[in-house]
Coordinates of C-alpha atoms in Angstrom, one line a residue:
M1 CA 255.3 138.3 -50.4
S2 CA 258.1 135.8 -49.6
D3 CA 260.0 137.7 -46.9
R4 CA 259.5 136.2 -43.5
Y5 CA 258.3 138.1 -40.4
F6 CA 257.9 137.3 -36.7
P7 CA 255.4 138.9 -34.2
A8 CA 256.7 141.4 -31.7
H9 CA 256.3 140.7 -28.0
C10 CA 253.3 142.7 -27.0
K11 CA 251.2 143.4 -23.9
A12 CA 247.5 144.2 -24.4
F13 CA 245.6 146.9 -22.4
S14 CA 241.9 147.5 -22.8
A15 CA 241.3 151.3 -23.4
S16 CA 237.6 150.9 -24.0
S17 CA 235.0 148.4 -25.1
S18 CA 236.1 148.9 -28.7
T19 CA 239.8 149.7 -28.3
V20 CA 242.8 147.7 -27.2
M21 CA 246.3 149.2 -26.9
L22 CA 249.1 146.9 -27.9
L23 CA 252.4 147.9 -26.2
N24 CA 255.2 146.6 -28.5
L25 CA 258.0 145.6 -26.1
N26 CA 260.5 145.2 -28.9
D27 CA 260.6 148.9 -29.7
N28 CA 258.3 150.5 -27.0
S29 CA 255.7 151.7 -29.5
V30 CA 252.0 151.5 -29.1
Y31 CA 249.4 150.3 -31.6
R32 CA 245.6 150.9 -31.4
A33 CA 243.5 147.9 -32.4
S34 CA 240.0 146.5 -32.1
P35 CA 239.5 143.6 -29.7
F36 CA 239.2 141.2 -32.7
E37 CA 242.4 142.5 -34.3
S38 CA 244.2 142.3 -31.0
R39 CA 243.1 138.6 -30.5
L40 CA 244.2 137.9 -34.1
F41 CA 247.6 139.4 -33.7
L42 CA 248.3 137.8 -30.3
A43 CA 247.6 134.4 -31.8
L44 CA 250.6 134.7 -34.2
R45 CA 253.6 132.4 -33.7
G46 CA 256.8 131.7 -35.7
C47 CA 258.8 133.4 -38.3
R48 CA 256.8 133.0 -41.6
N49 CA 255.8 134.8 -44.8
V50 CA 252.4 136.5 -44.9
D51 CA 250.6 133.6 -46.6
E52 CA 252.0 131.2 -44.0
H53 CA 250.9 133.4 -41.1
I54 CA 247.4 133.5 -42.6
G55 CA 247.3 129.7 -42.9
F56 CA 248.5 129.4 -39.3
L57 CA 245.7 131.8 -38.1
V58 CA 243.1 129.8 -39.9
R59 CA 244.3 126.5 -38.4
S60 CA 244.9 127.7 -34.9
T61 CA 241.9 130.1 -34.3
G62 CA 239.2 128.4 -36.3
E63 CA 238.0 131.9 -37.2
R64 CA 236.1 132.5 -40.4
F65 CA 237.4 135.7 -42.0
P66 CA 238.1 137.2 -45.5
V67 CA 241.7 136.2 -46.3
S68 CA 242.3 139.4 -48.3
A69 CA 241.3 141.6 -45.3
V70 CA 243.6 139.7 -43.0
A71 CA 246.5 140.0 -45.5
D72 CA 245.9 143.8 -45.5
R73 CA 246.0 143.7 -41.6
L74 CA 249.3 141.8 -41.7
R75 CA 250.8 144.4 -44.1
C76 CA 249.6 147.1 -41.7
W77 CA 251.3 145.3 -38.8
I78 CA 254.5 145.1 -40.8
A79 CA 254.4 148.8 -41.4
A80 CA 253.8 149.4 -37.7
G81 CA 256.6 147.2 -36.6
L82 CA 254.3 144.6 -35.0
L83 CA 255.4 142.1 -37.6
R84 CA 259.2 142.3 -37.8
P85 CA 261.6 141.2 -40.5
E86 CA 263.6 138.0 -40.0
K87 CA 266.9 139.9 -40.6
L88 CA 266.6 141.4 -37.1
L89 CA 267.1 137.9 -35.7
H90 CA 270.4 137.5 -37.5
H91 CA 272.1 140.6 -35.9
P92 CA 275.4 139.6 -34.4
S93 CA 274.1 140.3 -30.9
A94 CA 271.6 137.5 -31.4
A95 CA 274.2 134.7 -31.3
V96 CA 273.5 132.0 -28.8
S97 CA 276.7 131.6 -26.8
A98 CA 278.2 131.1 -23.4
E99 CA 279.7 133.7 -21.2
P100 CA 283.2 134.9 -21.9
G101 CA 285.7 132.3 -20.6
D102 CA 284.8 129.7 -23.1
E103 CA 288.0 127.8 -22.5
A104 CA 286.5 126.2 -19.4
A105 CA 287.0 122.4 -19.1
L106 CA 284.2 119.9 -18.4
T107 CA 283.8 117.8 -15.3
A108 CA 281.5 114.8 -15.1
A109 CA 279.8 114.0 -11.7
V110 CA 277.4 111.4 -10.3
V111 CA 275.2 111.9 -7.3
T112 CA 274.6 108.6 -5.4
A113 CA 273.5 107.2 -2.1
R114 CA 273.5 103.6 -3.2
G115 CA 276.0 100.8 -3.4
P116 CA 278.5 99.5 -6.1
E117 CA 275.8 97.5 -7.9
T118 CA 274.4 100.8 -9.1
L119 CA 277.6 102.8 -9.3
R120 CA 279.7 100.2 -11.2
P121 CA 277.5 100.2 -14.4
W122 CA 277.3 104.0 -14.3
L123 CA 281.0 104.4 -14.1
E124 CA 282.0 101.6 -16.4
S125 CA 279.7 102.7 -19.2
R126 CA 281.4 106.1 -19.2
I127 CA 285.1 105.3 -18.8
A128 CA 284.7 102.8 -21.6
S129 CA 283.4 105.5 -23.9
P130 CA 285.8 107.5 -26.1
A131 CA 283.6 110.5 -25.5
F132 CA 285.0 110.6 -21.9
A133 CA 288.3 108.6 -22.1
D134 CA 289.8 110.3 -25.1
R135 CA 289.4 113.7 -23.5
K136 CA 290.4 112.4 -20.0
I137 CA 287.3 114.0 -18.6
P138 CA 287.6 114.0 -14.7
F139 CA 284.9 112.3 -12.7
L140 CA 283.5 113.3 -9.3
I141 CA 281.6 110.6 -7.3
C142 CA 279.5 112.4 -4.8
D143 CA 278.4 109.7 -2.4
D144 CA 275.9 110.5 0.3
N145 CA 275.6 106.9 1.4
R146 CA 274.9 106.5 5.1
D147 CA 275.8 102.8 4.9
A148 CA 279.5 102.6 5.8
S149 CA 279.9 99.2 4.1
A150 CA 278.3 100.4 0.9
S151 CA 280.4 103.6 0.8
G152 CA 283.6 101.6 1.5
Q153 CA 282.8 99.4 -1.5
N154 CA 282.1 102.4 -3.6
R155 CA 285.4 103.9 -2.6
R156 CA 287.3 100.8 -3.5
L157 CA 285.4 100.5 -6.8
A158 CA 286.4 104.1 -7.7
E159 CA 290.1 103.4 -6.9
A160 CA 290.1 100.2 -8.9
L161 CA 288.5 101.7 -12.0
G162 CA 290.5 104.9 -11.6
A163 CA 293.7 103.0 -12.0
A164 CA 292.9 102.1 -15.6
Y165 CA 291.2 105.4 -16.6
P166 CA 293.4 108.0 -18.3
G167 CA 291.7 110.8 -16.4
T168 CA 291.0 111.2 -12.7
I169 CA 288.2 109.7 -10.7
R170 CA 287.7 111.4 -7.3
Y171 CA 285.6 109.7 -4.7
I172 CA 283.8 112.1 -2.3
G173 CA 282.3 110.2 0.6
R174 CA 280.9 111.6 3.8
D175 CA 284.4 112.1 5.3
E176 CA 285.6 114.1 2.3
R177 CA 282.4 116.0 2.2
R178 CA 282.8 117.0 5.8
R179 CA 286.5 118.1 5.3
F180 CA 285.5 120.1 2.2
A181 CA 282.6 121.8 4.1
E182 CA 285.0 122.6 7.0
R183 CA 287.5 124.3 4.7
L184 CA 284.8 126.1 2.8
S185 CA 283.2 127.2 6.0
A186 CA 286.5 128.6 7.3
S187 CA 287.0 130.6 4.1
A188 CA 283.3 131.7 4.3
D189 CA 283.9 132.9 7.9
K190 CA 286.7 135.2 6.7
A191 CA 284.4 136.5 3.9
G192 CA 281.6 137.3 6.4
I193 CA 279.4 134.4 5.4
D194 CA 277.6 132.3 8.1
R195 CA 279.2 128.9 8.4
Q196 CA 275.7 127.3 8.6
V197 CA 275.1 128.3 5.0
V198 CA 277.7 125.8 3.8
E199 CA 276.3 123.0 6.0
F200 CA 272.8 123.7 4.7
L201 CA 273.9 123.6 1.1
V202 CA 276.0 120.5 1.0
E203 CA 274.6 118.4 3.8
G204 CA 271.1 119.7 4.5
P205 CA 269.8 120.7 7.9
A206 CA 270.3 118.3 10.8
E207 CA 266.6 118.0 11.3
R208 CA 266.0 116.7 7.8
A209 CA 264.8 113.3 9.1
D210 CA 264.5 110.8 6.2
L211 CA 264.1 113.4 3.4
S212 CA 266.1 112.9 0.3
T213 CA 269.3 115.1 0.1
V214 CA 269.9 114.8 -3.7
G215 CA 269.8 118.6 -3.9
A216 CA 272.6 118.8 -1.4
N217 CA 274.6 116.3 -3.3
R218 CA 274.2 118.3 -6.5
N219 CA 275.3 121.4 -4.7
L220 CA 278.5 119.6 -3.6
A221 CA 279.2 118.6 -7.2
M222 CA 278.7 122.2 -8.4
L223 CA 281.1 123.6 -5.7
L224 CA 283.7 121.0 -6.4
A225 CA 283.5 121.7 -10.2
A226 CA 283.2 125.5 -9.8
G227 CA 284.8 127.2 -12.8
D228 CA 284.2 124.2 -15.1
H229 CA 281.3 123.1 -17.2
L230 CA 279.5 120.4 -15.3
L231 CA 277.8 117.3 -16.6
I232 CA 275.9 115.8 -13.7
S233 CA 273.9 112.6 -13.7
D234 CA 271.8 110.3 -11.5
D235 CA 273.5 107.1 -10.6
D236 CA 271.1 104.7 -12.4
L237 CA 271.6 106.3 -15.9
L238 CA 274.0 104.4 -18.0
Y239 CA 275.9 106.1 -20.8
R240 CA 273.9 104.3 -23.5
C241 CA 272.2 106.8 -25.7
Y242 CA 269.0 106.4 -27.7
T243 CA 266.7 108.4 -29.9
S244 CA 263.8 107.8 -32.3
A245 CA 264.1 108.1 -36.1
H246 CA 261.5 110.9 -35.9
A247 CA 263.4 113.0 -33.4
E248 CA 266.8 112.5 -35.1
A249 CA 265.5 113.9 -38.4
L250 CA 264.1 117.2 -37.0
S251 CA 266.0 120.4 -37.3
P252 CA 267.2 122.3 -34.2
S253 CA 264.5 124.7 -33.2
F254 CA 263.6 127.5 -30.8
V255 CA 260.5 126.6 -28.8
S256 CA 258.9 128.4 -25.9
D257 CA 256.2 126.1 -24.6
F258 CA 258.5 123.1 -24.4
R259 CA 257.5 119.7 -23.1
P260 CA 259.3 116.5 -23.9
N261 CA 257.7 113.8 -26.0
M262 CA 256.6 111.0 -23.6
N263 CA 255.5 107.4 -24.2
F264 CA 254.9 104.5 -21.9
F265 CA 255.3 100.8 -22.5
P266 CA 253.9 97.6 -20.8
T267 CA 257.1 95.6 -21.3
I268 CA 260.8 96.2 -21.8
E269 CA 260.5 94.5 -25.2
A270 CA 257.9 97.0 -26.3
L271 CA 260.2 99.8 -25.2
Q272 CA 263.2 98.4 -27.0
E273 CA 261.3 98.2 -30.3
R274 CA 261.0 102.0 -30.2
L275 CA 264.7 102.7 -29.4
A276 CA 267.2 103.7 -31.9
H277 CA 270.7 103.2 -30.5
L278 CA 273.2 106.1 -30.9
A279 CA 276.4 104.1 -30.5
D280 CA 278.8 107.0 -31.1
Y281 CA 276.8 109.8 -29.5
D282 CA 279.3 112.3 -27.9
L283 CA 277.3 114.1 -25.2
P284 CA 280.4 115.9 -23.8
A285 CA 281.3 117.3 -27.2
V286 CA 277.7 118.5 -27.8
A287 CA 277.7 120.2 -24.4
M288 CA 281.1 121.9 -25.0
R289 CA 280.0 123.1 -28.5
L290 CA 276.7 124.5 -27.2
F291 CA 278.3 126.2 -24.2
S292 CA 281.5 127.4 -25.9
S293 CA 280.7 128.2 -29.5
P294 CA 278.4 130.9 -30.8
Q295 CA 275.3 129.3 -32.5
K296 CA 274.0 131.0 -35.6
V297 CA 270.3 131.7 -35.3
G298 CA 269.9 130.7 -39.0
D299 CA 270.9 127.1 -38.1
W300 CA 267.8 126.7 -36.0
S301 CA 264.2 126.4 -37.1
L302 CA 262.1 129.5 -36.3
E303 CA 258.7 127.9 -37.1
A304 CA 257.7 127.6 -33.4
L305 CA 259.3 130.8 -32.3
S306 CA 257.2 132.7 -29.7
P307 CA 257.0 136.5 -29.6
S308 CA 258.8 136.5 -26.1
L309 CA 261.6 134.3 -27.3
A310 CA 261.9 136.3 -30.6
A311 CA 262.3 139.5 -28.5
I312 CA 265.2 137.9 -26.7
L313 CA 266.9 136.9 -29.9
E314 CA 266.4 140.3 -31.4
C315 CA 267.3 142.5 -28.6
R316 CA 269.9 140.7 -26.5
S317 CA 272.9 138.4 -26.6
V318 CA 271.5 135.2 -25.2
R319 CA 273.2 132.1 -23.8
I320 CA 272.5 128.5 -23.4
G321 CA 272.9 128.0 -19.6
A322 CA 271.9 124.4 -19.3
I323 CA 271.3 121.2 -21.3
S324 CA 269.2 118.2 -20.4
A325 CA 268.7 114.8 -22.0
G326 CA 265.9 112.3 -21.6
Y327 CA 265.2 108.9 -20.2
A328 CA 264.8 105.5 -21.8
G329 CA 263.7 102.7 -19.4
A330 CA 262.7 103.0 -15.8
R331 CA 260.4 105.6 -14.4
W332 CA 261.7 109.0 -13.3
F333 CA 258.3 110.2 -11.9
S334 CA 257.2 109.6 -8.3
F335 CA 253.6 108.3 -8.4
P336 CA 251.9 105.6 -10.6
C337 CA 249.0 107.7 -11.8
F338 CA 251.4 109.9 -13.7
P339 CA 251.1 108.0 -17.0
A340 CA 247.3 108.2 -16.8
L341 CA 247.5 112.0 -16.5
Q342 CA 249.7 112.2 -19.6
R343 CA 247.3 110.3 -21.9
F344 CA 246.6 113.2 -24.2
F345 CA 250.3 113.4 -25.1
C346 CA 251.0 109.7 -25.5
N347 CA 250.4 106.7 -27.7
D348 CA 246.8 105.9 -26.8
N349 CA 246.8 102.2 -27.7
Y350 CA 248.3 101.1 -24.4
F351 CA 245.6 102.8 -22.5
L352 CA 242.8 100.9 -24.3
E353 CA 243.8 97.4 -23.1
K354 CA 243.5 96.8 -19.4
K355 CA 246.5 94.4 -19.2
N356 CA 248.8 96.9 -20.9
Y357 CA 247.5 99.8 -18.9
E358 CA 248.0 98.1 -15.6
A359 CA 251.5 97.0 -16.6
I360 CA 252.4 100.7 -17.4
A361 CA 250.9 101.9 -14.1
E362 CA 253.0 99.3 -12.2
N363 CA 256.4 99.5 -14.0
G364 CA 256.5 103.1 -15.4
L365 CA 258.6 102.1 -18.4
N366 CA 259.0 105.1 -20.6
L367 CA 260.8 106.9 -23.4
T368 CA 261.0 110.6 -22.7
L369 CA 263.0 113.0 -24.9
A370 CA 262.8 116.1 -27.0
D371 CA 261.5 116.0 -30.6
G372 CA 264.8 117.3 -32.1
M373 CA 267.3 119.6 -30.5
V374 CA 265.3 122.4 -28.8
A375 CA 266.4 125.7 -27.3
S376 CA 263.8 127.1 -25.1
D377 CA 263.0 130.0 -22.7
S378 CA 260.7 127.8 -20.7
S379 CA 261.4 126.9 -17.0
F380 CA 261.8 123.2 -17.6
L381 CA 264.8 121.0 -17.0
Q382 CA 265.1 117.3 -16.1
G383 CA 267.9 116.6 -13.7
G384 CA 268.7 113.0 -14.6
T385 CA 271.3 114.1 -17.2
L386 CA 272.0 117.8 -16.8
A387 CA 274.9 119.9 -18.1
L388 CA 275.6 123.4 -16.7
A389 CA 277.7 126.0 -18.3
A390 CA 280.6 127.5 -16.4
N391 CA 279.9 131.0 -15.1
S392 CA 276.3 130.7 -16.2
G393 CA 275.0 132.1 -12.9
A394 CA 273.2 128.8 -12.0
P395 CA 271.7 128.9 -8.5
P396 CA 272.1 126.3 -5.8
F397 CA 269.6 123.5 -5.5
F398 CA 267.2 123.3 -2.6
P399 CA 269.0 120.6 -0.7
L400 CA 266.0 118.5 0.5
D401 CA 263.2 116.4 -0.9
R402 CA 262.1 115.8 -4.5
H403 CA 261.5 118.2 -7.4
E404 CA 264.9 119.9 -6.8
D405 CA 265.6 120.0 -10.5
Q406 CA 262.3 121.7 -11.3
S407 CA 262.7 124.4 -8.6
F408 CA 266.3 124.8 -9.7
A409 CA 265.2 125.5 -13.3
H410 CA 262.5 128.0 -12.2
I411 CA 265.1 130.0 -10.1
F412 CA 267.7 129.8 -12.9
R413 CA 265.4 131.3 -15.5
A414 CA 263.9 133.8 -13.0
L415 CA 267.4 135.2 -12.3
D416 CA 268.3 135.5 -15.9
P417 CA 265.3 135.6 -18.3
D418 CA 267.7 135.8 -21.3
L419 CA 269.0 132.3 -20.7
L420 CA 268.0 129.4 -22.9
F421 CA 267.8 125.8 -21.9
C422 CA 268.7 123.2 -24.5
H423 CA 266.9 119.9 -24.6
L424 CA 268.5 117.1 -26.6
P425 CA 266.7 114.5 -28.8
V426 CA 268.6 111.8 -26.8
A427 CA 267.7 109.6 -23.9
L428 CA 270.1 107.8 -21.6
Y429 CA 269.3 104.3 -20.5
H430 CA 267.6 104.4 -17.1
D431 CA 268.3 101.0 -15.7
P432 CA 264.9 99.3 -14.7
S433 CA 266.7 96.8 -12.5
H434 CA 267.2 99.6 -9.9
K435 CA 263.6 100.8 -9.8
L436 CA 261.1 98.8 -7.7
P437 CA 257.6 98.5 -9.3
F438 CA 254.9 100.7 -7.9
G439 CA 252.2 99.3 -5.7
R440 CA 248.6 99.9 -6.7
A441 CA 248.2 103.0 -4.6
L442 CA 247.8 105.9 -7.1
W443 CA 249.4 108.7 -5.1
D444 CA 251.9 109.6 -2.5
S445 CA 252.4 112.7 -0.5
D446 CA 252.8 115.3 -3.2
L447 CA 252.9 118.5 -1.2
G448 CA 256.1 117.9 0.8
P449 CA 258.9 120.5 1.2
G450 CA 260.2 120.0 -2.3
R451 CA 256.9 120.7 -4.0
L452 CA 256.0 123.6 -1.7
F453 CA 259.4 125.2 -2.3
L454 CA 258.8 124.8 -6.1
L455 CA 255.4 126.6 -5.8
I456 CA 257.0 129.4 -3.8
V457 CA 259.8 130.1 -6.2
D458 CA 257.4 129.9 -9.1
D459 CA 255.2 132.5 -7.4
L460 CA 258.0 134.8 -6.6
G461 CA 260.1 134.4 -9.7
G462 CA 257.4 136.0 -11.9
R463 CA 257.5 139.2 -9.9
L464 CA 261.1 140.1 -10.3
L465 CA 261.6 143.5 -12.0
A466 CA 265.3 144.2 -12.0
E467 CA 267.4 144.0 -15.2
S468 CA 270.6 142.3 -14.1
A469 CA 270.9 138.7 -12.8
A470 CA 272.7 140.0 -9.6
E471 CA 269.9 142.5 -8.9
R472 CA 267.2 139.9 -9.6
R473 CA 269.0 137.5 -7.2
G474 CA 268.9 140.2 -4.5
E475 CA 265.1 140.7 -5.2
L476 CA 264.5 137.0 -4.8
V477 CA 266.6 136.7 -1.7
R478 CA 264.6 139.6 -0.1
A479 CA 261.3 138.0 -1.1
L480 CA 262.2 134.6 0.3
R481 CA 263.3 136.2 3.5
E482 CA 260.1 138.1 3.8
I483 CA 258.0 135.0 3.2
A484 CA 260.1 133.0 5.7
G485 CA 259.7 135.8 8.3
L486 CA 255.9 135.9 8.2
P487 CA 254.1 135.1 11.4
G488 CA 253.1 131.4 11.6
S489 CA 249.5 131.9 10.8
A490 CA 250.3 134.2 7.8
F491 CA 252.9 131.8 6.5
R492 CA 250.5 128.8 6.7
L493 CA 247.8 130.9 4.9
Y494 CA 250.3 131.8 2.1
L495 CA 251.3 128.1 1.7
R496 CA 247.6 127.1 1.7
H497 CA 246.9 129.6 -1.1
L498 CA 249.7 128.2 -3.3
A499 CA 248.8 124.6 -2.5
E500 CA 245.1 125.1 -3.2
A501 CA 245.9 126.8 -6.6
Y502 CA 248.1 123.8 -7.5
I503 CA 245.6 121.2 -6.5
D504 CA 242.8 123.1 -8.4
A505 CA 244.9 123.0 -11.5
R506 CA 245.5 119.3 -11.1
L507 CA 241.7 118.8 -10.6
R508 CA 241.0 120.7 -13.8
S509 CA 243.4 118.6 -15.8
V510 CA 241.7 115.4 -14.5
D511 CA 238.2 116.8 -15.4
L512 CA 239.4 117.8 -18.9
L513 CA 240.9 114.4 -19.5
L514 CA 237.8 112.6 -18.4
D515 CA 235.7 114.8 -20.7
R516 CA 238.1 114.5 -23.6
Y517 CA 237.9 110.7 -23.6
H518 CA 234.3 110.4 -22.4
G519 CA 235.4 108.5 -19.2
E520 CA 236.7 105.6 -21.2
P521 CA 238.1 103.0 -20.7
A522 CA 236.7 102.4 -17.3
W523 CA 239.9 101.2 -15.7
W524 CA 241.7 104.4 -16.7
A525 CA 238.8 106.6 -15.7
D526 CA 238.5 104.9 -12.3
D527 CA 242.2 105.6 -11.6
L528 CA 241.8 109.3 -12.4
R529 CA 238.7 109.6 -10.2
A530 CA 240.6 107.9 -7.4
Y531 CA 243.4 110.3 -7.9
R532 CA 241.0 113.2 -8.0
E533 CA 239.5 112.1 -4.6
S534 CA 243.0 111.9 -3.1
M535 CA 243.8 115.4 -4.2
L536 CA 240.4 116.6 -2.7
R537 CA 241.4 115.1 0.6
E538 CA 244.8 116.7 0.4
K539 CA 243.2 120.0 -0.3
Q540 CA 241.5 119.9 3.2
E541 CA 245.0 120.2 4.8
P542 CA 247.4 120.9 1.9
A543 CA 250.4 121.7 4.0
A544 CA 250.0 118.9 6.6
A545 CA 253.1 117.1 5.4
L546 CA 255.4 120.0 6.0
P547 CA 257.7 119.9 9.0
P548 CA 257.4 122.8 11.4
V549 CA 260.9 124.0 10.5
F550 CA 260.1 124.6 6.8
A551 CA 260.0 128.4 7.3
D552 CA 263.5 128.2 8.8
W553 CA 264.7 126.1 5.8
L554 CA 263.2 128.7 3.4
G555 CA 265.2 131.5 5.2
R556 CA 268.3 129.4 5.1
Y557 CA 268.0 128.8 1.4
A558 CA 267.6 132.6 0.9
A559 CA 270.9 133.1 2.8
S560 CA 272.5 130.4 0.7
L561 CA 271.3 131.9 -2.6
D562 CA 272.7 135.3 -1.5
A563 CA 276.1 133.8 -0.7
W564 CA 276.3 131.3 -3.6
P565 CA 278.4 133.4 -6.0
S566 CA 281.0 134.1 -3.3
L567 CA 281.0 130.4 -2.2
Q568 CA 281.6 129.3 -5.8
R569 CA 284.6 131.6 -6.0
L570 CA 285.9 130.4 -2.6
A571 CA 285.4 126.8 -3.6
Q572 CA 287.8 127.2 -6.6
E573 CA 290.6 128.0 -4.1
I574 CA 290.1 124.7 -2.2
S575 CA 292.1 122.2 -4.3
V576 CA 292.7 119.4 -1.9
L577 CA 290.0 117.5 0.0

């Protein structure tokens, strides 16, 4: 039998010790199975012919069973609609495309809080590229620099380079940000929206202390570019694109459990040996094509297709709402034990020699990118290079602290489960000269406001029941307000529950790694054990790093999320800063 089939998305319910009911969510039918048959069916992945499905089951389950009997079961599943013909995925409604309004332009933006030594190479590497210059793509420089001298130099740099660029380069410093916020607040007042919502989104609360406001800077860029596709980038990512020969050769694919391929290097020379330069890569063109043109499902590999993603492709018109690219060069992670925790997924050679391992732990040099172009229904995005489709329903970022890209991705997917995120087999050069080496301490404060906010939205996002994105946004707003309004003791108890579950998961991953590699080599194992001890200490008071006003910030984000679609519409009417 050469026809290909994919497994339906099913929920399993135990009816008795000998019977499991499989609810087929693709067609709302019910199938009665034994526990063994249920486990076998739920292990299926991909769109394959019967023989390929059998081979996959043998490899993935390790079960010993008569092949002929399993083939008979697969034919029964086909007859029952549990295994579904590939042609259902090629229905016109299954095109991957953007929202109507695919004539939207593209705006490029940088979020920065540093001086011209960082901004200059970012901007020069882009305005010199035909990918930007030939299309006259406009640039937004969103500068949250509190150093008046540095911001003045950035402004003059933007003016000087803008004089030679065929498009526009708009510098948005703190004065321009304030004027924009005042105008948007005035419009919001007339629309019945609290002025403080605008301040919270684009500046962060006044009591933010020294917390990062990258999320607020990203929100400013989204509002200024409202109605356009937006290509937003960190300020230390040059427009020099790299891949590996392996990734470049792979077909585009649908993948649910996506994680980027990650490798670490002791020296910049070792990293450069692995890089394949893509001199003519046109990231704006790729983003415009993926956002604006229907993608034929048949052009993408279905080998790793999960039942849940197949159900989306079969039943609904889905969209690519966001695109992210990877990193080549400096670290993007925040603590030096991170590479040690990724050992299972990486080239093991560098972990086995102490000198190389210590160099990796200190400098964090890495190559992180997708193995081939991947469209996924996972809640994963990396914010370093991030493209957002116009009218995609993207939410605002939490304006404070780290992990803002992760919580953004979780909310984005929770609001619209039919969205796909696309991950490119491309890494932009992450300039190591702007990243200080780590010290030998193996951890930092992990459970700050950004991480706790991520844990909250991850917890709440999985509980949303409504069909439409607008209704789901309303559900999430109400849930966030309910959590923020809890009495202090109940709020702290809820946060402790989330934090302890997160820490326990990290501890389990450490134990699994130590067991997998038998605690060798000693220098790697010692670091993991030290990290484990630090997490155990943090578990004693897991929310100690949170400021007392965190509940208020949570409530203000709920108000911001509620008002966000209206603010984006109002922002399009503000054309002059």
